[in-house]
Coordinates of C-alpha atoms in Angstrom, one line a residue:
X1 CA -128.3 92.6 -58.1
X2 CA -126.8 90.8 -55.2
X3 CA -127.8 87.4 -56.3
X4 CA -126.6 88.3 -59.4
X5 CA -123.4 89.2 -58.5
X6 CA -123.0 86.2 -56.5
X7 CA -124.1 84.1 -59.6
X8 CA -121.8 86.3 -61.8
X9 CA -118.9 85.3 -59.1
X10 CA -120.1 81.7 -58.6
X11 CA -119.8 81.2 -62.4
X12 CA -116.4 83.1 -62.2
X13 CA -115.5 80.7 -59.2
X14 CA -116.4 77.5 -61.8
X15 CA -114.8 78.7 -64.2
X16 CA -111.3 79.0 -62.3
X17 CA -112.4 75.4 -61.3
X18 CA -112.6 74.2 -64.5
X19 CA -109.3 75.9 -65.4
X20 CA -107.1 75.0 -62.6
X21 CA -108.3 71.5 -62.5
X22 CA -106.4 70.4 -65.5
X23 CA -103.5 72.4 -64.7
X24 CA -102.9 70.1 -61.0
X25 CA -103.4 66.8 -63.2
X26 CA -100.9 67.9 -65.7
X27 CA -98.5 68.6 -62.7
X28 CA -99.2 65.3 -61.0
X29 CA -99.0 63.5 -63.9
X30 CA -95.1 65.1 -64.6
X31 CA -94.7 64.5 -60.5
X32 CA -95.5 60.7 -61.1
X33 CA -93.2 60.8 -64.1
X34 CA -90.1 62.1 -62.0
X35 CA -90.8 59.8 -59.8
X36 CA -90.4 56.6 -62.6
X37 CA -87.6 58.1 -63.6
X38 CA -86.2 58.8 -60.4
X39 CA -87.2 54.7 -59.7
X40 CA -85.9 53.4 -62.9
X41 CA -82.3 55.8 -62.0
X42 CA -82.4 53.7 -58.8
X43 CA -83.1 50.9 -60.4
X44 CA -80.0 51.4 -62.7
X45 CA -78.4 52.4 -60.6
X46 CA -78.7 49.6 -58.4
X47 CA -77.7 47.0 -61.7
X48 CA -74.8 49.6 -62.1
X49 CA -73.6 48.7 -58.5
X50 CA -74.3 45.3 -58.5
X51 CA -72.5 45.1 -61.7
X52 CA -69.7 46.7 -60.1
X53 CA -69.6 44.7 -57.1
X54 CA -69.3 41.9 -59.1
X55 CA -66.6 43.2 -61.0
X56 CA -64.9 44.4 -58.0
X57 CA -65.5 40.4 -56.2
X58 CA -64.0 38.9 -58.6
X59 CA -60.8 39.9 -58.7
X60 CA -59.9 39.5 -55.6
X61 CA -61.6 36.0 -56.0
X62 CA -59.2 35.1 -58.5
X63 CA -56.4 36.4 -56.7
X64 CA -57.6 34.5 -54.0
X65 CA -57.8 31.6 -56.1
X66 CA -54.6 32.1 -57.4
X67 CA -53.3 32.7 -53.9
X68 CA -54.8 29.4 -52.9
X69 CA -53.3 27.5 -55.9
X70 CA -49.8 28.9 -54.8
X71 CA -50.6 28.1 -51.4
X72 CA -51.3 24.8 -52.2
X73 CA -48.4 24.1 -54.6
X74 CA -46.3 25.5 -52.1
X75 CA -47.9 23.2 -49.4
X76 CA -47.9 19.9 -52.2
X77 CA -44.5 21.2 -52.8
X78 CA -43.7 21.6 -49.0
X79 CA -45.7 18.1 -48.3
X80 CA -44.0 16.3 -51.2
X81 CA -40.7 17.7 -49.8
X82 CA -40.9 16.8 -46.5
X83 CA -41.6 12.8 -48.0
X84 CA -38.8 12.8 -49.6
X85 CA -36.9 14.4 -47.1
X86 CA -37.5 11.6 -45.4
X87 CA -36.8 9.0 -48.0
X88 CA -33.5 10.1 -48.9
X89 CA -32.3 8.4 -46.0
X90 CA -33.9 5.0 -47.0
X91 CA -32.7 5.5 -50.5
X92 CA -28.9 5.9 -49.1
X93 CA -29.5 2.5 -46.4
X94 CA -31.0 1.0 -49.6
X95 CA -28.1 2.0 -52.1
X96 CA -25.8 1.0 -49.3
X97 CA -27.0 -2.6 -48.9
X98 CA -27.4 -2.8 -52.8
X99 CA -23.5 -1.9 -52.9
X100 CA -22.5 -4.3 -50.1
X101 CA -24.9 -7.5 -51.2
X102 CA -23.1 -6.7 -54.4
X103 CA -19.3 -7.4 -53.0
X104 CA -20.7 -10.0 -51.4
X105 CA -22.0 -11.2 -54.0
X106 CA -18.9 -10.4 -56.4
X107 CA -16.4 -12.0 -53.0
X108 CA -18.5 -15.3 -53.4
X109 CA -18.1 -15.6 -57.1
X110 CA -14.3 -15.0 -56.9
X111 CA -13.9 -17.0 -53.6
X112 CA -16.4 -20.0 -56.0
X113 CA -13.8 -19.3 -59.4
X114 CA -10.8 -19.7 -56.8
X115 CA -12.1 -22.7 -56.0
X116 CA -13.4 -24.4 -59.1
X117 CA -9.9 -23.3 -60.8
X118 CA -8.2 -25.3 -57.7
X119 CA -10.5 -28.1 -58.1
X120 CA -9.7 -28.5 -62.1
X121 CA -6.1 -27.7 -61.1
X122 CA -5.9 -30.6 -58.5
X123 CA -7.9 -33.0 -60.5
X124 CA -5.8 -32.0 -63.6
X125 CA -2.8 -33.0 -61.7
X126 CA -4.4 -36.3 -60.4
X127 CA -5.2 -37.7 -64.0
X128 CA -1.7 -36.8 -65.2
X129 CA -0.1 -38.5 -62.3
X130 CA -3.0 -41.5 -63.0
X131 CA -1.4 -41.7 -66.2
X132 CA 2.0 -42.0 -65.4
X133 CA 0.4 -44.8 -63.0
X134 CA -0.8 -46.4 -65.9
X135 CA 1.8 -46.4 -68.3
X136 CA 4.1 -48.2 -65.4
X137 CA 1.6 -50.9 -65.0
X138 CA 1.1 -51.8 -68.4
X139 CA 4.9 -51.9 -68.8
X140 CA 5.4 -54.3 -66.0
X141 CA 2.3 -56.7 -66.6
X142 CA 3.6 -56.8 -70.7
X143 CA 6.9 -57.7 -69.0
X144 CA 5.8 -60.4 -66.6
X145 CA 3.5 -61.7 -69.4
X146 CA 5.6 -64.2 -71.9
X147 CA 4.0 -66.8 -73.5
X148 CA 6.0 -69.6 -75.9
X149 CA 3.1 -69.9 -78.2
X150 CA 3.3 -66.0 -79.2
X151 CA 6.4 -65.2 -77.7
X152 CA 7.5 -62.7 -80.6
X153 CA 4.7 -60.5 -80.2
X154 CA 5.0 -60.1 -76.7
X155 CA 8.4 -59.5 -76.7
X156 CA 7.4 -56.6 -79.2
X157 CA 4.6 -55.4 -77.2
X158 CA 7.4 -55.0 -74.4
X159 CA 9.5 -52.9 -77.1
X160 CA 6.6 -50.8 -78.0
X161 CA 5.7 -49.9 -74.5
X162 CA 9.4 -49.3 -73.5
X163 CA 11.3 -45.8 -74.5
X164 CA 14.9 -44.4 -73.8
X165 CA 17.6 -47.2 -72.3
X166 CA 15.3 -49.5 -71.2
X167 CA 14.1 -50.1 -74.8
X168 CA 17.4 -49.7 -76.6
X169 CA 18.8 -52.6 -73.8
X170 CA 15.7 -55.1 -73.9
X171 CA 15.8 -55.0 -78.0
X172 CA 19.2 -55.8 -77.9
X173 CA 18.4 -58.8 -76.0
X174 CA 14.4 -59.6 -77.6
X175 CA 15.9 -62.7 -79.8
X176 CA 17.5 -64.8 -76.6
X177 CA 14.3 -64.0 -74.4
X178 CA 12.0 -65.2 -77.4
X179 CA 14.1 -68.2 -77.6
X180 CA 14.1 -69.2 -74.1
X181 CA 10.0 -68.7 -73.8
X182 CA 10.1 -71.1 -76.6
X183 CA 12.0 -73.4 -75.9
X184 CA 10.7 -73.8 -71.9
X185 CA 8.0 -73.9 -73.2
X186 CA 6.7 -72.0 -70.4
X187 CA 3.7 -69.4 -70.1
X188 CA 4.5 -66.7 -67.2
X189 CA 1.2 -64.4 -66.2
X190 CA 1.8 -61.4 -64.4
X191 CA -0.3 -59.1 -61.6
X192 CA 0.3 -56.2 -60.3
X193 CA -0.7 -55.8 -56.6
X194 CA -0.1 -52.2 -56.1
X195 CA 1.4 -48.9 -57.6
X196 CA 2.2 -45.3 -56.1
X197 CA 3.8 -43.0 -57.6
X198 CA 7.3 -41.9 -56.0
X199 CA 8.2 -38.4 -57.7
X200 CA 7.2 -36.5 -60.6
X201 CA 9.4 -34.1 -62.8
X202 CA 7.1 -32.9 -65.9
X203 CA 7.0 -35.6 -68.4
X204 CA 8.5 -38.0 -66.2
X205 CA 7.7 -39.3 -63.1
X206 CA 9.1 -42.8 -61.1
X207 CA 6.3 -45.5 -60.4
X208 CA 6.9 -48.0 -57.4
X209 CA 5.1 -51.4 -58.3
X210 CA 4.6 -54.5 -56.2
X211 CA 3.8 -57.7 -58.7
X212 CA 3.8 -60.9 -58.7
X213 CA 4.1 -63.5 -61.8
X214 CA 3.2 -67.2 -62.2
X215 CA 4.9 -69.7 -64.5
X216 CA 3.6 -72.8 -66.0
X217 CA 5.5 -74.8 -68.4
X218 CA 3.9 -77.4 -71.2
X219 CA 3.5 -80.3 -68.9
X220 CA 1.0 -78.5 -66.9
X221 CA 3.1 -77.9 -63.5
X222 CA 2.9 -74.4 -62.5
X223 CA 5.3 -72.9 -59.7
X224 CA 4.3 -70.8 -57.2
X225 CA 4.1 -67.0 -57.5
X226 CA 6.9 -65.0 -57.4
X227 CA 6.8 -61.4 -55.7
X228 CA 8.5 -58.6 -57.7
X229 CA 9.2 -55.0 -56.3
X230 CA 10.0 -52.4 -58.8
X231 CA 11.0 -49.2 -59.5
X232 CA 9.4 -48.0 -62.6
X233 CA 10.7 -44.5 -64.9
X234 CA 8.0 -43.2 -66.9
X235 CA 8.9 -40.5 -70.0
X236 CA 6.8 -39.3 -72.5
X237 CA 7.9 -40.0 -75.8
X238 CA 5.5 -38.6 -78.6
X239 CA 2.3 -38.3 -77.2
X240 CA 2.4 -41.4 -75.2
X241 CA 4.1 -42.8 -71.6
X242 CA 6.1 -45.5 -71.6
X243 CA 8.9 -47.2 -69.6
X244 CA 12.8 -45.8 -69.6
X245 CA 14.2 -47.5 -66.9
X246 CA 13.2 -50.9 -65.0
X247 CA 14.9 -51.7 -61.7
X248 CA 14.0 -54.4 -59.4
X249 CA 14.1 -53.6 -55.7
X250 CA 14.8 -56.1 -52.9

C-alpha cells in the first residue's frame, strides 16, 4: 500500500510538474516582454530626449549666431568707424589743399590775364605810335623827293600824304614848285636819319625827324647833302595818317 501510495503521490507530484512547468514559461516569457518594452520605452525615450536636446541646442545656437552676427556688424561697424574716424581728418587737409591749389591756381590765371591784357595794351600802343612814325616819314621823304622829269606826280603825292593847313598851303603853291623842279632841272633824293615821336593826343601825335636831301641837276654835278630837322604833326584824316603841319627846326 505504501509503495502505492508513494507511486499514487509521485504520479500526483508529476503531474503538478507538468502543470506548473508551463505556467513559469508563460510568466517568463510576459517578464521578457516587459522588459522589450521597458527597452524600447528607453529607447524612445532616449530619441525623445535627444530630439529635444537638439531642439533645445539650437536655438540658443541661432541666437548665438545671431548674437555673433550683431557682434560682428557692430565690431565691422565699430572697425569701419574707427577708419574713417581717422580719415576725416585727411579728407579735411586734402579738401583744404584742393581749395588753396585752386586760388592759387585761379591768382596765377588772373595775375597771367593781367599781364597778357598789359602786354596787348602796351604793344597796341606801340604800333599806333609806330604808325604815327610812319606817316611822318613818308611825308617828309615825298617832300625831299622832287624830280623834274615827274615833277607833277610828286608834287601830288606830297598833296595826297598832307591833311589840314599843311595841305591847303602847299596846294596853293604845287604849280610854282613844279615849275622850278623843271625848270632846274634838278633831281633832289631825300633820307631820313632818324624819328621819335614827341607827344601824342588820340589821333594826332608830333614826329621829330632828322633828314637829310641831296640835289643833282641835269649836268650831273650833285651838291652836298643838306641836314634838315623837323617837327612833324600827324592827324588822321579818314582812316589814314598824314601830315598837318611841317616846321623846320634849327
Amino acid at each position: 500500500m505504501a509503495s502505492e501510495a508513494d507511486r499514487t503521490g509521485a504520479a500526483v507530484d508529476g503531474a503538478d510538474d507538468v502543470d506548473v512547468a508551463p505556467d513559469v514559461s508563460e510568466v517568463l516569457a510576459e517578464l521578457a516582454e516587459a522588459e522589450a518594452a521597458e527597452a524600447e520605452a528607453r529607447a524612445e525615450a532616449a530619441r525623445a530626449k535627444a530630439t529635444a536636446a537638439r531642439l533645445r541646442g539650437s536655438t540658443p545656437t541661432g541666437d548665438a549666431t545671431e548674437s555673433g552676427d550683431t557682434n560682428d556688424d557692430t565690431n565691422d561697424e565699430a572697425g569701419a568707424g574707427s577708419p574713417r574716424r581717422g580719415r576725416r581728418p585727411r579728407l579735411w587737409w586734402s579738401r583744404i589743399a584742393l581749395a588753396a591749389a585752386v586760388l592759387v591756381i585761379c591768382g596765377l590765371l588772373a595775375v597771367t590775364g593781367v599781364m597778357v591784357w598789359q602786354h596787348r595794351q602796351v604793344a597796341a600802343q606801340r604800333a599806333h605810335q609806330a604808325e604815327f612814325v610812319a606817316a611822318a616819314r613818308a611825308g617828309v621823304t615825298a617832300l625831299l623827293s622832287i624830280d623834274y622829269t615827274h615833277a607833277k606826280s610828286d608834287v601830288a603825292r606830297v598833296i595826297d600824304l598832307s591833311t589840314g593847313t599843311f595841305r591847303a598851303d602847299f596846294t596853293k603853291g604845287a604849280q610854282d614848285f613844279v615849275t622850278t623842279a623843271e625848270q632846274s632841272k634838278a633831281v633832289t633824293v631825300g633820307s631820313i636819319k632818324s624819328a621819335a615821336l614827341q607827344s601824342e593826343d588820340g589821333d594826332t601825335a608830333v614826329v621829330l625827324l632828322a633828314a637829310s636831301s641831296t640835289v643833282t641837276n641835269a649836268n650831273g654835278a650833285q651838291q652836298d647833302p643838306r641836314a634838315w630837322r623837323m617837327s612833324v604833326t600827324v592827324a588822321r584824316d579818314g582812316g589814314q595818317l598824314k601830315m598837318s603841319n611841317v616846321e623846320f627846326v634849327p
